[in-house]
Amino acid sequence: MTQTPEALTTEQFKQAIIDKGQYYHIYHPFHVMMYEGKATQQQIQAWVANRYYYQINIPLKDAAIMANCPDQRVRQEWIQRMIDQDGEYPDGGGREAWLRLAEAVGLSREQVISEELVLPGVRFAVDAYVNFARRASWREAASSSLTELFAPKIHQSRLESWPQHYPWIDDKGYEYFRSRLSQARRDVEHGLTITLDSFMTHEQQERMLEILQFKLDILWSILDALTLAYVHNEAPYHSVTSKRVWHKGLFK
C-alpha cells in the first residue's frame, strides 16, 4: 500500500511558494528587453496597451473571489483590492493611473480603452484567469493572486530602469508602479495568511502550487504573445494581412 506523502511544514510550504518566483515574468526576454533599455517605443506601447486588459480584469477576478467567499472578514479585507484598481470617486485608482502611463508612452486614452491593440493571445490568457476565479473555490482563487509576492521587485525594476533608458516617458506615468510597491506587500500578507491556513495536506499543497504555476503561465503567455507580434513581427494572420483582423472581445 502506497503511503501518502507527508504535508510540508508551514515554513517549507511558504518556501515552496517563494521558490516559484524563479518562473515569474520578470525573467521573460520581453521584460528583460524593456528593463535593459532595448525596447522600442512601439514595443513599450504594445506592452502598456495589452497589459491594460489585464489591469481592468483584475477587479473582475477579485469580485469573483468575493462572490464565492462566505467569510465576511475576508470579503471586507479583499474588497480593498478592487478599490485599489477601480478607485473611489473621484479617484480613478489603478485603472486611471495605468491610462496616465499609456499617455506618458505616447498612446491616447481612447485607443487603449477601445482594446483595439489587445492581441488574442493576451485576451485568451487573461480571460482564462478570470474564468478560473469564477469557477474555483474562493481559497484556490485567492491563492492564485500570490504572484504578487514577486511584484514589488518588478515594479521597482521599472522605476529604476525606465527613467534612465526611456527619458521620453513622462514621469507622471510611473505613479501606478509607485503605488503598487506598498499595495502589493499588503495584499501578499493577506493572501499568504489565507493560503498557509487553507492548504494543510500534501495533496492540497500540491494543488495550490499547481494553481500558482497556472497564474505564472498566464503572465508568461502574455509576454509570449507580445514577443511574437512585436519582436518577431508575427502578429496573428501576419502571413495573409497586415490588418488587425482579430476579434475585439465581443463574445464574453
mmCIF file with all atom_site columns, C-alpha atoms in Angstrom, residues 24-102:
data_model
loop_
_atom_site.group_PDB
_atom_site.id
_atom_site.type_symbol
_atom_site.label_atom_id
_atom_site.label_alt_id
_atom_site.label_comp_id
_atom_site.label_asym_id
_atom_site.label_entity_id
_atom_site.label_seq_id
_atom_site.pdbx_PDB_ins_code
_atom_site.Cartn_x
_atom_site.Cartn_y
_atom_site.Cartn_z
_atom_site.occupancy
_atom_site.B_iso_or_equiv
_atom_site.pdbx_formal_charge
_atom_site.auth_seq_id
_atom_site.auth_comp_id
_atom_site.auth_asym_id
_atom_site.auth_atom_id
_atom_site.pdbx_PDB_model_num
ATOM 1  C CA . TYR A 1 24  ? 7.988   34.999 -12.645 1.00 0.00 ? 24  TYR A CA 1
ATOM 2  C CA . HIS A 1 25  ? 7.672   37.031 -15.834 1.00 0.00 ? 25  HIS A CA 1
ATOM 3  C CA . ILE A 1 26  ? 10.396  39.426 -14.707 1.00 0.00 ? 26  ILE A CA 1
ATOM 4  C CA . TYR A 1 27  ? 12.697  36.839 -16.311 1.00 0.00 ? 27  TYR A CA 1
ATOM 5  C CA . HIS A 1 28  ? 10.836  36.729 -19.621 1.00 0.00 ? 28  HIS A CA 1
ATOM 6  C CA . PRO A 1 29  ? 13.022  38.014 -22.510 1.00 0.00 ? 29  PRO A CA 1
ATOM 7  C CA . PHE A 1 30  ? 10.447  40.692 -23.345 1.00 0.00 ? 30  PHE A CA 1
ATOM 8  C CA . HIS A 1 31  ? 10.598  42.119 -19.836 1.00 0.00 ? 31  HIS A CA 1
ATOM 9  C CA . VAL A 1 32  ? 14.383  41.829 -19.749 1.00 0.00 ? 32  VAL A CA 1
ATOM 10 C CA . MET A 1 33  ? 14.482  43.737 -23.035 1.00 0.00 ? 33  MET A CA 1
ATOM 11 C CA . MET A 1 34  ? 12.396  46.553 -21.539 1.00 0.00 ? 34  MET A CA 1
ATOM 12 C CA . TYR A 1 35  ? 14.457  46.597 -18.337 1.00 0.00 ? 35  TYR A CA 1
ATOM 13 C CA . GLU A 1 36  ? 17.756  46.801 -20.245 1.00 0.00 ? 36  GLU A CA 1
ATOM 14 C CA . GLY A 1 37  ? 16.570  49.724 -22.365 1.00 0.00 ? 37  GLY A CA 1
ATOM 15 C CA . LYS A 1 38  ? 16.489  47.750 -25.592 1.00 0.00 ? 38  LYS A CA 1
ATOM 16 C CA . ALA A 1 39  ? 12.769  48.095 -26.290 1.00 0.00 ? 39  ALA A CA 1
ATOM 17 C CA . THR A 1 40  ? 11.438  50.430 -28.962 1.00 0.00 ? 40  THR A CA 1
ATOM 18 C CA . GLN A 1 41  ? 8.675   52.907 -28.267 1.00 0.00 ? 41  GLN A CA 1
ATOM 19 C CA . GLN A 1 42  ? 6.270   50.713 -30.225 1.00 0.00 ? 42  GLN A CA 1
ATOM 20 C CA . GLN A 1 43  ? 7.160   47.687 -28.087 1.00 0.00 ? 43  GLN A CA 1
ATOM 21 C CA . ILE A 1 44  ? 6.606   49.579 -24.855 1.00 0.00 ? 44  ILE A CA 1
ATOM 22 C CA . GLN A 1 45  ? 3.332   50.983 -26.155 1.00 0.00 ? 45  GLN A CA 1
ATOM 23 C CA . ALA A 1 46  ? 2.220   47.486 -27.130 1.00 0.00 ? 46  ALA A CA 1
ATOM 24 C CA . TRP A 1 47  ? 3.025   46.176 -23.657 1.00 0.00 ? 47  TRP A CA 1
ATOM 25 C CA . VAL A 1 48  ? 1.138   49.028 -21.961 1.00 0.00 ? 48  VAL A CA 1
ATOM 26 C CA . ALA A 1 49  ? -1.921  48.663 -24.229 1.00 0.00 ? 49  ALA A CA 1
ATOM 27 C CA . ASN A 1 50  ? -2.091  44.880 -23.801 1.00 0.00 ? 50  ASN A CA 1
ATOM 28 C CA . ARG A 1 51  ? -1.380  44.947 -20.091 1.00 0.00 ? 51  ARG A CA 1
ATOM 29 C CA . TYR A 1 52  ? -4.320  47.336 -19.705 1.00 0.00 ? 52  TYR A CA 1
ATOM 30 C CA . TYR A 1 53  ? -6.606  44.422 -20.500 1.00 0.00 ? 53  TYR A CA 1
ATOM 31 C CA . TYR A 1 54  ? -5.078  42.512 -17.607 1.00 0.00 ? 54  TYR A CA 1
ATOM 32 C CA . GLN A 1 55  ? -5.410  45.527 -15.290 1.00 0.00 ? 55  GLN A CA 1
ATOM 33 C CA . ILE A 1 56  ? -9.119  46.087 -15.949 1.00 0.00 ? 56  ILE A CA 1
ATOM 34 C CA . ASN A 1 57  ? -9.876  42.404 -15.413 1.00 0.00 ? 57  ASN A CA 1
ATOM 35 C CA . ILE A 1 58  ? -8.187  42.168 -12.005 1.00 0.00 ? 58  ILE A CA 1
ATOM 36 C CA . PRO A 1 59  ? -11.217 43.734 -10.231 1.00 0.00 ? 59  PRO A CA 1
ATOM 37 C CA . LEU A 1 60  ? -13.462 41.205 -12.004 1.00 0.00 ? 60  LEU A CA 1
ATOM 38 C CA . LYS A 1 61  ? -11.255 38.411 -10.710 1.00 0.00 ? 61  LYS A CA 1
ATOM 39 C CA . ASP A 1 62  ? -11.420 39.850 -7.195  1.00 0.00 ? 62  ASP A CA 1
ATOM 40 C CA . ALA A 1 63  ? -15.184 40.263 -7.417  1.00 0.00 ? 63  ALA A CA 1
ATOM 41 C CA . ALA A 1 64  ? -15.465 36.584 -8.363  1.00 0.00 ? 64  ALA A CA 1
ATOM 42 C CA . ILE A 1 65  ? -13.415 35.598 -5.320  1.00 0.00 ? 65  ILE A CA 1
ATOM 43 C CA . MET A 1 66  ? -15.646 37.639 -3.030  1.00 0.00 ? 66  MET A CA 1
ATOM 44 C CA . ALA A 1 67  ? -18.809 36.273 -4.652  1.00 0.00 ? 67  ALA A CA 1
ATOM 45 C CA . ASN A 1 68  ? -17.674 32.757 -3.769  1.00 0.00 ? 68  ASN A CA 1
ATOM 46 C CA . CYS A 1 69  ? -16.420 33.623 -0.282  1.00 0.00 ? 69  CYS A CA 1
ATOM 47 C CA . PRO A 1 70  ? -18.778 33.155 2.708   1.00 0.00 ? 70  PRO A CA 1
ATOM 48 C CA . ASP A 1 71  ? -16.326 34.724 5.167   1.00 0.00 ? 71  ASP A CA 1
ATOM 49 C CA . GLN A 1 72  ? -17.336 38.332 5.883   1.00 0.00 ? 72  GLN A CA 1
ATOM 50 C CA . ARG A 1 73  ? -13.949 39.268 7.317   1.00 0.00 ? 73  ARG A CA 1
ATOM 51 C CA . VAL A 1 74  ? -12.120 38.036 4.246   1.00 0.00 ? 74  VAL A CA 1
ATOM 52 C CA . ARG A 1 75  ? -14.508 39.927 1.955   1.00 0.00 ? 75  ARG A CA 1
ATOM 53 C CA . GLN A 1 76  ? -14.098 43.132 3.954   1.00 0.00 ? 76  GLN A CA 1
ATOM 54 C CA . GLU A 1 77  ? -10.351 42.975 3.532   1.00 0.00 ? 77  GLU A CA 1
ATOM 55 C CA . TRP A 1 78  ? -10.296 41.641 -0.014  1.00 0.00 ? 78  TRP A CA 1
ATOM 56 C CA . ILE A 1 79  ? -12.534 44.406 -1.335  1.00 0.00 ? 79  ILE A CA 1
ATOM 57 C CA . GLN A 1 80  ? -9.659  46.851 -0.895  1.00 0.00 ? 80  GLN A CA 1
ATOM 58 C CA . ARG A 1 81  ? -8.012  45.255 -3.925  1.00 0.00 ? 81  ARG A CA 1
ATOM 59 C CA . MET A 1 82  ? -10.964 46.235 -6.105  1.00 0.00 ? 82  MET A CA 1
ATOM 60 C CA . ILE A 1 83  ? -10.897 49.762 -4.733  1.00 0.00 ? 83  ILE A CA 1
ATOM 61 C CA . ASP A 1 84  ? -7.156  49.986 -5.440  1.00 0.00 ? 84  ASP A CA 1
ATOM 62 C CA . GLN A 1 85  ? -7.731  49.127 -9.090  1.00 0.00 ? 85  GLN A CA 1
ATOM 63 C CA . ASP A 1 86  ? -11.088 50.778 -9.795  1.00 0.00 ? 86  ASP A CA 1
ATOM 64 C CA . GLY A 1 87  ? -10.663 53.681 -7.401  1.00 0.00 ? 87  GLY A CA 1
ATOM 65 C CA . GLU A 1 88  ? -13.236 55.585 -5.375  1.00 0.00 ? 88  GLU A CA 1
ATOM 66 C CA . TYR A 1 89  ? -14.964 58.635 -6.833  1.00 0.00 ? 89  TYR A CA 1
ATOM 67 C CA . PRO A 1 90  ? -13.418 60.947 -7.901  1.00 0.00 ? 90  PRO A CA 1
ATOM 68 C CA . ASP A 1 91  ? -10.142 58.994 -7.740  1.00 0.00 ? 91  ASP A CA 1
ATOM 69 C CA . GLY A 1 92  ? -9.718  56.588 -10.654 1.00 0.00 ? 92  GLY A CA 1
ATOM 70 C CA . GLY A 1 93  ? -7.369  54.247 -8.798  1.00 0.00 ? 93  GLY A CA 1
ATOM 71 C CA . GLY A 1 94  ? -5.053  51.890 -10.629 1.00 0.00 ? 94  GLY A CA 1
ATOM 72 C CA . ARG A 1 95  ? -7.073  51.949 -13.845 1.00 0.00 ? 95  ARG A CA 1
ATOM 73 C CA . GLU A 1 96  ? -6.696  55.713 -14.144 1.00 0.00 ? 96  GLU A CA 1
ATOM 74 C CA . ALA A 1 97  ? -3.010  55.517 -13.216 1.00 0.00 ? 97  ALA A CA 1
ATOM 75 C CA . TRP A 1 98  ? -2.488  52.979 -15.986 1.00 0.00 ? 98  TRP A CA 1
ATOM 76 C CA . LEU A 1 99  ? -4.186  55.249 -18.507 1.00 0.00 ? 99  LEU A CA 1
ATOM 77 C CA . ARG A 1 100 ? -1.796  58.029 -17.446 1.00 0.00 ? 100 ARG A CA 1
ATOM 78 C CA . LEU A 1 101 ? 1.055   55.611 -18.127 1.00 0.00 ? 101 LEU A CA 1
ATOM 79 C CA . ALA A 1 102 ? -0.431  54.976 -21.562 1.00 0.00 ? 102 ALA A CA 1
#
